PDB file of C-alpha atoms in Angstrom:
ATOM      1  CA  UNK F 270       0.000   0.000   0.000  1.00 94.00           C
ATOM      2  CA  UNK F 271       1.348   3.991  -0.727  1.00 96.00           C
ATOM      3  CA  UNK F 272       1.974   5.304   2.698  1.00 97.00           C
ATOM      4  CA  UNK F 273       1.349   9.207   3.170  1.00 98.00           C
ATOM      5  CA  UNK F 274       3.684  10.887   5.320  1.00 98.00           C
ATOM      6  CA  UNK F 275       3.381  14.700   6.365  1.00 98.00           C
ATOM      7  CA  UNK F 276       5.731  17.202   7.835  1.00 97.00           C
ATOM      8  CA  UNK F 277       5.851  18.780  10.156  1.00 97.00           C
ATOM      9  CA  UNK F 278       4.188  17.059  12.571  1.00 98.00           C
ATOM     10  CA  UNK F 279       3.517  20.233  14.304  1.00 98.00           C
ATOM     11  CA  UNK F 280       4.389  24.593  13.867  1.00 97.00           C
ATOM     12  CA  UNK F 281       3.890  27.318  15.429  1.00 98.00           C
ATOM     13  CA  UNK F 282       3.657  30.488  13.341  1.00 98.00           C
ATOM     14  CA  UNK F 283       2.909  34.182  13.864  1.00 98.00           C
ATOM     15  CA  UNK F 284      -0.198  35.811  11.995  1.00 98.00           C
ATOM     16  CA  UNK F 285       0.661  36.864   9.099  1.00 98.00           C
ATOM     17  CA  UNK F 286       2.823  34.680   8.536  1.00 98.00           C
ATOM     18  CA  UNK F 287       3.119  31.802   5.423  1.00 98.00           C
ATOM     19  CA  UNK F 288       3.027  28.457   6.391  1.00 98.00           C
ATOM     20  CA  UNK F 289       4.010  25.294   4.289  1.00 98.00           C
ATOM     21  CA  UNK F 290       3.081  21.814   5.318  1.00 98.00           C
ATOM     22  CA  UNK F 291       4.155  18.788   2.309  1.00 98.00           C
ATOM     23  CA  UNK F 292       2.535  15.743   1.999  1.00 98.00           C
ATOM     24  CA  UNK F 293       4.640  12.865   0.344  1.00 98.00           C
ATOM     25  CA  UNK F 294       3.575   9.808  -1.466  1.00 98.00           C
ATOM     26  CA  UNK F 295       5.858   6.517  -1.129  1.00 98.00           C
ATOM     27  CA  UNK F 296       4.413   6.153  -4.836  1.00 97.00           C
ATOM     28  CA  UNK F 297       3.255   8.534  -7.650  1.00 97.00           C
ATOM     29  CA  UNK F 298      -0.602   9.453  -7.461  1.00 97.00           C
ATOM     30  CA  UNK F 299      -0.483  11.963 -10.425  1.00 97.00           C
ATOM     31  CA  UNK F 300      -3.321  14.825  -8.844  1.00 97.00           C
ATOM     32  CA  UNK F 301      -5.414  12.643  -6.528  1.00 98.00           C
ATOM     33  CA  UNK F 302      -4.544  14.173  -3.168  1.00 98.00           C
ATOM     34  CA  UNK F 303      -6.740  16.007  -1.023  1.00 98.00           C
ATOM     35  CA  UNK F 304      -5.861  18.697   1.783  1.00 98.00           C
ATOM     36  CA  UNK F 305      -8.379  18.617   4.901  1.00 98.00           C
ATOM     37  CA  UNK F 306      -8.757  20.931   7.604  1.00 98.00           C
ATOM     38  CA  UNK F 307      -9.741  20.448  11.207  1.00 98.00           C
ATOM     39  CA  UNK F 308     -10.736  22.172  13.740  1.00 98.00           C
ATOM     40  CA  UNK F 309     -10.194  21.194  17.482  1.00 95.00           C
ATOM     41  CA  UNK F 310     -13.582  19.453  18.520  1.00 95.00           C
ATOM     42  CA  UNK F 311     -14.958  19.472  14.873  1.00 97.00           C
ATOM     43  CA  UNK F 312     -15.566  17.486  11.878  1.00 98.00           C
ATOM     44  CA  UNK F 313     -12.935  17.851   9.180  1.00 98.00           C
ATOM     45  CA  UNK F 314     -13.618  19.912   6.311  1.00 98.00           C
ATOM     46  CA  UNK F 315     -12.680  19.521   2.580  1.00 98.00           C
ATOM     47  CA  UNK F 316     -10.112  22.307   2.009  1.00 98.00           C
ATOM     48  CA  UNK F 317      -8.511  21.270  -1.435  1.00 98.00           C
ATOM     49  CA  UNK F 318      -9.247  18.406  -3.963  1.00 98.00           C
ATOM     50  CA  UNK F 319      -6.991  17.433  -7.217  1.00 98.00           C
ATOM     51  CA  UNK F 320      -3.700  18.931  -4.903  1.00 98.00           C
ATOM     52  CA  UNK F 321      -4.645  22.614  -5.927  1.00 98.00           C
ATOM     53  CA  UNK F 322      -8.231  22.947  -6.361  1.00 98.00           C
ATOM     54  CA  UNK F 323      -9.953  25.233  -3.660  1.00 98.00           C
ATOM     55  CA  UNK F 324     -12.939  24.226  -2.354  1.00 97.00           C
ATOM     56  CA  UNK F 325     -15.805  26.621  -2.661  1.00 95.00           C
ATOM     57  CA  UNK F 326     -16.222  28.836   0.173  1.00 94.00           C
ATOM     58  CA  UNK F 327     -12.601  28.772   1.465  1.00 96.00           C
ATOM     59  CA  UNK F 328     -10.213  31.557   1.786  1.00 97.00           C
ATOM     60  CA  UNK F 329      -8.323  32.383  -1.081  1.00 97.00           C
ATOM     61  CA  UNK F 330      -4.821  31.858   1.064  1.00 98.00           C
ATOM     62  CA  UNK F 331      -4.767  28.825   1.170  1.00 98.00           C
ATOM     63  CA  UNK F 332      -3.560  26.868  -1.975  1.00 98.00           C
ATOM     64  CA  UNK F 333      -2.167  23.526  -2.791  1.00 98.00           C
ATOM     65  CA  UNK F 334       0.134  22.560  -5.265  1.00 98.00           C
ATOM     66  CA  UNK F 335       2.640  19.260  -6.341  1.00 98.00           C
ATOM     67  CA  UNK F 336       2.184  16.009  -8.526  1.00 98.00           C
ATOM     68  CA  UNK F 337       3.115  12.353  -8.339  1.00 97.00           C
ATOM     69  CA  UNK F 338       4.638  11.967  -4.861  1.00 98.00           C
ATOM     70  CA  UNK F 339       5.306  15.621  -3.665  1.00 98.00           C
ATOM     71  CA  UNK F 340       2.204  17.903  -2.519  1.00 98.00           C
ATOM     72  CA  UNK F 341       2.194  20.849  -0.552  1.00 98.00           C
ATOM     73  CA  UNK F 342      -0.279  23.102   1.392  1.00 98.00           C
ATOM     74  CA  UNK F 343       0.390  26.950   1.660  1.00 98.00           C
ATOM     75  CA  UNK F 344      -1.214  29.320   4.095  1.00 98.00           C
ATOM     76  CA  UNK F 345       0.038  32.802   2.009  1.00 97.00           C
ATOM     77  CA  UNK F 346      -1.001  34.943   5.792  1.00 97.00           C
ATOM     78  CA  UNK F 347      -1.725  33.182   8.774  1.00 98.00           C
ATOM     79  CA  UNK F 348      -4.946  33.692  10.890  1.00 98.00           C
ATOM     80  CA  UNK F 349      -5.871  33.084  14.298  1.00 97.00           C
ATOM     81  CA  UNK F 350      -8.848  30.959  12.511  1.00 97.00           C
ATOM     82  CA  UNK F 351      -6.376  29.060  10.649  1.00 98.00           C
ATOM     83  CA  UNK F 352      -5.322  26.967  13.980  1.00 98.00           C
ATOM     84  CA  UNK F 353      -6.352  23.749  13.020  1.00 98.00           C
ATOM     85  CA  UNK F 354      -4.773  20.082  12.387  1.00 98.00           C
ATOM     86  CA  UNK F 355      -4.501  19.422   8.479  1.00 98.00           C
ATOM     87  CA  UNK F 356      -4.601  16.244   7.069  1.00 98.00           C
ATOM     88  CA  UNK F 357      -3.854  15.506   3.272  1.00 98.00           C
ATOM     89  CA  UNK F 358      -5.522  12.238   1.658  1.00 98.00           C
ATOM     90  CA  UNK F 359      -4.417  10.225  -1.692  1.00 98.00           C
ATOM     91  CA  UNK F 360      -7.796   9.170  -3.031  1.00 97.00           C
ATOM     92  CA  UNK F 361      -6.509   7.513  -6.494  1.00 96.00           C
ATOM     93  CA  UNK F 362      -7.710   3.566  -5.326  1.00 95.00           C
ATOM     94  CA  UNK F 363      -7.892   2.151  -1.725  1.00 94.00           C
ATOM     95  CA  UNK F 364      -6.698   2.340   0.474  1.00 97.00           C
ATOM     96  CA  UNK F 365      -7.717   5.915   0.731  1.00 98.00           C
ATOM     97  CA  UNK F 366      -4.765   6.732   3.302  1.00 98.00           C
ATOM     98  CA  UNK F 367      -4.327  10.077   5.350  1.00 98.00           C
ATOM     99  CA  UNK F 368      -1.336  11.808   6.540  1.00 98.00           C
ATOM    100  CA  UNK F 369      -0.548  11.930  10.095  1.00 98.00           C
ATOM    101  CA  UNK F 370      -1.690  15.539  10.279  1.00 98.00           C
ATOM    102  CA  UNK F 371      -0.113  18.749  10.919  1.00 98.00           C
ATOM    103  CA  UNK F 372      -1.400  20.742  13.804  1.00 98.00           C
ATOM    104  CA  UNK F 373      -0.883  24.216  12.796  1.00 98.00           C
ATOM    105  CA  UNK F 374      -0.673  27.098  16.195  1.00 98.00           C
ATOM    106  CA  UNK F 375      -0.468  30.473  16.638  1.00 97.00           C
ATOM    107  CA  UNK F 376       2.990  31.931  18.178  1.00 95.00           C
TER     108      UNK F 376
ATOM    109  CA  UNK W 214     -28.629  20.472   1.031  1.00 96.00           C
ATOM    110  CA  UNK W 215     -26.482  17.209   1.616  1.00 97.00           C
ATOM    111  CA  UNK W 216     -26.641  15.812   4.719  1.00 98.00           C
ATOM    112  CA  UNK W 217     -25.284  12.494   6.891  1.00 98.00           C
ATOM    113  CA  UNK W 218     -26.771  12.320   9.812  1.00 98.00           C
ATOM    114  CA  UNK W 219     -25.267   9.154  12.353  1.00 98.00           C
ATOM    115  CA  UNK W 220     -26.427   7.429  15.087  1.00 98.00           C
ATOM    116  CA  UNK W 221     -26.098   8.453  18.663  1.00 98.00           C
ATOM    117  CA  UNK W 222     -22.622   7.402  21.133  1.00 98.00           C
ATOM    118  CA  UNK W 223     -21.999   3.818  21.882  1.00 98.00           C
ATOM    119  CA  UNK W 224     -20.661   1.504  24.664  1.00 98.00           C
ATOM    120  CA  UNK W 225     -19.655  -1.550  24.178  1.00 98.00           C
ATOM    121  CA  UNK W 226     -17.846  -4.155  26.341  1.00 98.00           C
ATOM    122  CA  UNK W 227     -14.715  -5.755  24.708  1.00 98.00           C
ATOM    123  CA  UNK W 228     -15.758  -8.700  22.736  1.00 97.00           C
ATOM    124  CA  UNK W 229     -18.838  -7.008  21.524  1.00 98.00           C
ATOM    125  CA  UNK W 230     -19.776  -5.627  18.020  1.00 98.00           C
ATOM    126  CA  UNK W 231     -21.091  -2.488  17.053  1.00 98.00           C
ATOM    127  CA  UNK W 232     -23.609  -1.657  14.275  1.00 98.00           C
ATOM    128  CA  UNK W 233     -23.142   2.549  13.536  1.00 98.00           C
ATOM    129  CA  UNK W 234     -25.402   4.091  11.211  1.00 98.00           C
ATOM    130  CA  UNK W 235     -25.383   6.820   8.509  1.00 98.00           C
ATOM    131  CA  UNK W 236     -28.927   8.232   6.970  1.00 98.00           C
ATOM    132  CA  UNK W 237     -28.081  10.754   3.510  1.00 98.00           C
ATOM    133  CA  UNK W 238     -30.608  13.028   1.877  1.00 98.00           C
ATOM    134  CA  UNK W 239     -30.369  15.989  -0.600  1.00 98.00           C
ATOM    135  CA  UNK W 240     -28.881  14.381  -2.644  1.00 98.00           C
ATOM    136  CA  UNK W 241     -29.318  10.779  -5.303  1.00 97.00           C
ATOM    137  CA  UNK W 242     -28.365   8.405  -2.340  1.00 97.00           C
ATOM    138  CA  UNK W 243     -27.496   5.665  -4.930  1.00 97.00           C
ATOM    139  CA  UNK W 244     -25.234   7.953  -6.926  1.00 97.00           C
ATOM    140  CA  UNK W 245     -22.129   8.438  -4.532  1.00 97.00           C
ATOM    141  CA  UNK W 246     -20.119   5.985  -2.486  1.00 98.00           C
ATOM    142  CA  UNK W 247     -19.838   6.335   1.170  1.00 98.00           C
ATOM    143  CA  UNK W 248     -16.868   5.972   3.064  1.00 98.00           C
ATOM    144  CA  UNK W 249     -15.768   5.279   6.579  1.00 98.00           C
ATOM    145  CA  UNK W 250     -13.082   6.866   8.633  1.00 98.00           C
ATOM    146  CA  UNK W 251     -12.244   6.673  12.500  1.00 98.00           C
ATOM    147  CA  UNK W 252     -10.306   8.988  14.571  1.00 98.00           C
ATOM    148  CA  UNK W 253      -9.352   7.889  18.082  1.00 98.00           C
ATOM    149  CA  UNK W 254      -8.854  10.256  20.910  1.00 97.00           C
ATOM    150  CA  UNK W 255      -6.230  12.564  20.456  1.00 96.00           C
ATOM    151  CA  UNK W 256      -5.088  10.495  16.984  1.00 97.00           C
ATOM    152  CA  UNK W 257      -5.064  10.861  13.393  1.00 98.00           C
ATOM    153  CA  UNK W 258      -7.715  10.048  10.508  1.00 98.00           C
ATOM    154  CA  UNK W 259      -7.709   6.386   9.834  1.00 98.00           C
ATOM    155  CA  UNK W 260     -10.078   5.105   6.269  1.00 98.00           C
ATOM    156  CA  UNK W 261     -11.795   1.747   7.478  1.00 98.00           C
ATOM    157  CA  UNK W 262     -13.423   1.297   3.857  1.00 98.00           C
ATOM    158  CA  UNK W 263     -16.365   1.974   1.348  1.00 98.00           C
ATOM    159  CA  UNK W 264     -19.797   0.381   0.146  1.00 98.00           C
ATOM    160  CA  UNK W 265     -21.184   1.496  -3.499  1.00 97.00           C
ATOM    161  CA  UNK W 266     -24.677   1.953  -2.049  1.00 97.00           C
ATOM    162  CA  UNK W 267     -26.086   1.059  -5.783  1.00 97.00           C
ATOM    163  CA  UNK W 268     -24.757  -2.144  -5.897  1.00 97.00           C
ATOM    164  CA  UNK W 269     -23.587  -3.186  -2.410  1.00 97.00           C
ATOM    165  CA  UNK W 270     -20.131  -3.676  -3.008  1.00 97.00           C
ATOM    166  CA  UNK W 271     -17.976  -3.176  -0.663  1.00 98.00           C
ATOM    167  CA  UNK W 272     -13.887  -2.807   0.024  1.00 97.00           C
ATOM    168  CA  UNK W 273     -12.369  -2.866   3.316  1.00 98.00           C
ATOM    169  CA  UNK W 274      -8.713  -1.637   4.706  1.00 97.00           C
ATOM    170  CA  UNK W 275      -6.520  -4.728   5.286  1.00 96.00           C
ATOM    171  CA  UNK W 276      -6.621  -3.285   8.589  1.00 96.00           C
ATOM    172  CA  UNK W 277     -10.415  -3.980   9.156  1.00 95.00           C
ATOM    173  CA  UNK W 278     -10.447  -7.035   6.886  1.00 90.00           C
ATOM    174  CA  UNK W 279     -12.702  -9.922   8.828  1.00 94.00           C
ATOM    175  CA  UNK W 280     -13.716  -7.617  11.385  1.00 97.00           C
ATOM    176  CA  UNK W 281     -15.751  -5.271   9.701  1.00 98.00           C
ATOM    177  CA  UNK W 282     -19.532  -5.687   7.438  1.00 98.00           C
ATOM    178  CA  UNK W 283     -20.004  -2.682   5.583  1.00 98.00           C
ATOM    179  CA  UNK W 284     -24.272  -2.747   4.524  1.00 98.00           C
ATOM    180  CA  UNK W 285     -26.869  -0.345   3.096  1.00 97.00           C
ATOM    181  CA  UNK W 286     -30.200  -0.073   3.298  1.00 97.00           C
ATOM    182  CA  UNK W 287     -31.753   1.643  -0.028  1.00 97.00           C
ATOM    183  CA  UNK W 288     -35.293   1.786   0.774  1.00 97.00           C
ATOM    184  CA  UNK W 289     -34.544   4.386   3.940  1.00 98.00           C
ATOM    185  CA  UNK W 290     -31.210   5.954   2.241  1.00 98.00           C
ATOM    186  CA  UNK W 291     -29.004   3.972   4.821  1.00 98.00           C
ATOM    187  CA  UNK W 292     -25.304   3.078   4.972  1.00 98.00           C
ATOM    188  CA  UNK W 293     -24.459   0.907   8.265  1.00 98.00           C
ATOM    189  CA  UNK W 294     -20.766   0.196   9.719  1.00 98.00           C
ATOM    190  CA  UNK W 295     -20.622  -3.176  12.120  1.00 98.00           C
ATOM    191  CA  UNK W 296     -17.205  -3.392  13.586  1.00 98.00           C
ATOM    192  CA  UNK W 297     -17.030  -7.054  15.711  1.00 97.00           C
ATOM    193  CA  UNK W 298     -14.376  -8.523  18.366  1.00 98.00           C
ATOM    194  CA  UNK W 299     -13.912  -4.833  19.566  1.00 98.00           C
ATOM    195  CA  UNK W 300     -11.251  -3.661  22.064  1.00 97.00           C
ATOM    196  CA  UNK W 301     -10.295  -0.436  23.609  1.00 97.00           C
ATOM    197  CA  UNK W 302      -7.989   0.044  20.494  1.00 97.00           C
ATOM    198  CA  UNK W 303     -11.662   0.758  18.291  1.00 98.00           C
ATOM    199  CA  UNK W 304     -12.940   3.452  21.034  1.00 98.00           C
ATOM    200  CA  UNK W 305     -12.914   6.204  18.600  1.00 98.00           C
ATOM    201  CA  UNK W 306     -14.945   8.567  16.232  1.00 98.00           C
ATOM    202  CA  UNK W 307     -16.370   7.197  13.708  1.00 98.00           C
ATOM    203  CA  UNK W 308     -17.406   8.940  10.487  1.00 98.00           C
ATOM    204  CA  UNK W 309     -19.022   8.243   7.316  1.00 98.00           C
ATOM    205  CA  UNK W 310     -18.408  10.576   4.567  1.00 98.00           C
ATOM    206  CA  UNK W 311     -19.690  10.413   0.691  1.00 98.00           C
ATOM    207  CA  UNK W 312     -17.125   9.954  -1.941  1.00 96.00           C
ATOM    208  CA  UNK W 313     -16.941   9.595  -5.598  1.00 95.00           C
ATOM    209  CA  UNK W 314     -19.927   9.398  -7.246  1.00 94.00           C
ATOM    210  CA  UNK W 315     -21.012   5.914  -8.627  1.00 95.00           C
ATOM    211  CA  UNK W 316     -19.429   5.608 -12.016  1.00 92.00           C
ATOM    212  CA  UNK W 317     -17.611   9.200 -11.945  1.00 89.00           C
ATOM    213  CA  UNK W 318     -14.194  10.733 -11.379  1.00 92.00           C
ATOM    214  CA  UNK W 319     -12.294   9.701  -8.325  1.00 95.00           C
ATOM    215  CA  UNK W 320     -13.346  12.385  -5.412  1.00 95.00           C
ATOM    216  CA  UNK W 321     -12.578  12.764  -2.155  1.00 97.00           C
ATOM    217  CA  UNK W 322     -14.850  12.882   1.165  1.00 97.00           C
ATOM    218  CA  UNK W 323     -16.545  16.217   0.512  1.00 96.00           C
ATOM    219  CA  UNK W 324     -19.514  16.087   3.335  1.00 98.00           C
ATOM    220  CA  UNK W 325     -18.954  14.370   6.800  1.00 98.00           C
ATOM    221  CA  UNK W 326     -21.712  13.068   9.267  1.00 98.00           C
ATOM    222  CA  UNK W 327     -20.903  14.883  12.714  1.00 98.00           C
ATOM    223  CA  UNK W 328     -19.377  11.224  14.092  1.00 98.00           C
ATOM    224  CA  UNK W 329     -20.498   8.334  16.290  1.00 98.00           C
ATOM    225  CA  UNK W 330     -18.204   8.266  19.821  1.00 98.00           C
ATOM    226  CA  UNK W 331     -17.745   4.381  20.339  1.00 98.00           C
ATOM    227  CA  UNK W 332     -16.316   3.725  23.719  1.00 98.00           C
ATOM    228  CA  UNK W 333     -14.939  -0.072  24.197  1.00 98.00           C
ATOM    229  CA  UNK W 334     -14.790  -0.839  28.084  1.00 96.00           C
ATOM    230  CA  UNK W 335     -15.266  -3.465  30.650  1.00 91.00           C
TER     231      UNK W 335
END
């Protein structure tokens, strides 16, 4: 099975700032990773599909980007509502395996 | 709008099984697949598996393999998730989520039911 592994595991950023989390693939996946977001004590949320497509309704800084076995998430200016744990997904055949997540804080 | 909408918190002695279920509307209920995930206490997302709810097929994580029946019910626009032999490792969350639709492009979980807490204890 392709294993998904994230980094970090964890950050700490200031507002404002831009924040990077990758997501690599132990084999190629072309575009079929997704980027979820969640909040502490809620359901997680759809943030990107196809490694850079924004999901309706969310901000426009965030963005995703990468191909094959290299993805990553950008957060352009950090927000306080940004603090979150962020998960990607490859969802080319099962197993549809997560990443261990990246809990994203505020400095 | 689309919703999932799961049954209520669970507890379950070890040894037991566990039947979870998952009710869609607004939207073709036959027309997407639905997906399960788990998330124990403190832990990551974990993908248990998925059932076509046209056809009833179904594919489990090797993980789950044996140990978990993955159902639907068409008539009432039900999925249902029965995990058996359970321990304290399967006290979790446990979501469904709908997937690609049946016959489409690949797509990831894009609505969630709000989780079923499953607590495994003696």
């Amino acid at each position: 099975d392709i294993q998904m592994t994230q980094s970090p595991s964890s950050l700490s950023a200031s507002v404002g700032d831009r924040v990077t989390v990758t997501c690599r693939a132990s084999q190629g996946i072309s575009t079929y990773l997704a980027w979820y977001q969640q909040k502490p004590g809620k359901v997680p949320k759809l943030l990107i599909s196809a490694a850079s497509s924004l999901q309706s309704g969310a901000p426009s800084r965030f963005s995703g980007s990468g191909s094959g076995t290299d993805f990553t998430l950008t957060i352009t200016s950090l927000q306080p509502e940004d603090v979150a744990t962020y998960y990607c997904q490859k969802y080319d055949s099962a197993p549809r395996t997560f990443g261990q997540g990246t809990k994203v804080e505020i400095k | 709008q689309v919703q999932l909408v799961q049954s209520g918190a669970e507890v379950k002695n070890p040894g037991a099984s566990v039947k979870v279920s998952c009710k869609a509307s607004g939207y073709t209920f036959t027309g997407y697949y639905i997906h399960w995930v788990r998330q124990a206490p403190g832990q990551g997302l974990e993908w248990m598996g998925w059932t076509n709810p046209k056809s009833g097929d179904t594919k489990y994580s090797e993980t789950f393999q044996g140990r978990v029946t993955m159902t639907r019910d068409t008539s009432i626009s039900t999925v249902y998730m029965e995990l058996n032999r359970l321990t304290s490792d399967d006290t979790a969350l446990y979501f469904c989520t709908r997937g690609s639709p049946v016959g489409g492009s690949r797509w990831p979980s894009d609505y969630w039911g709000q989780g079923t807490l499953v607590t495994v204890s003696s």
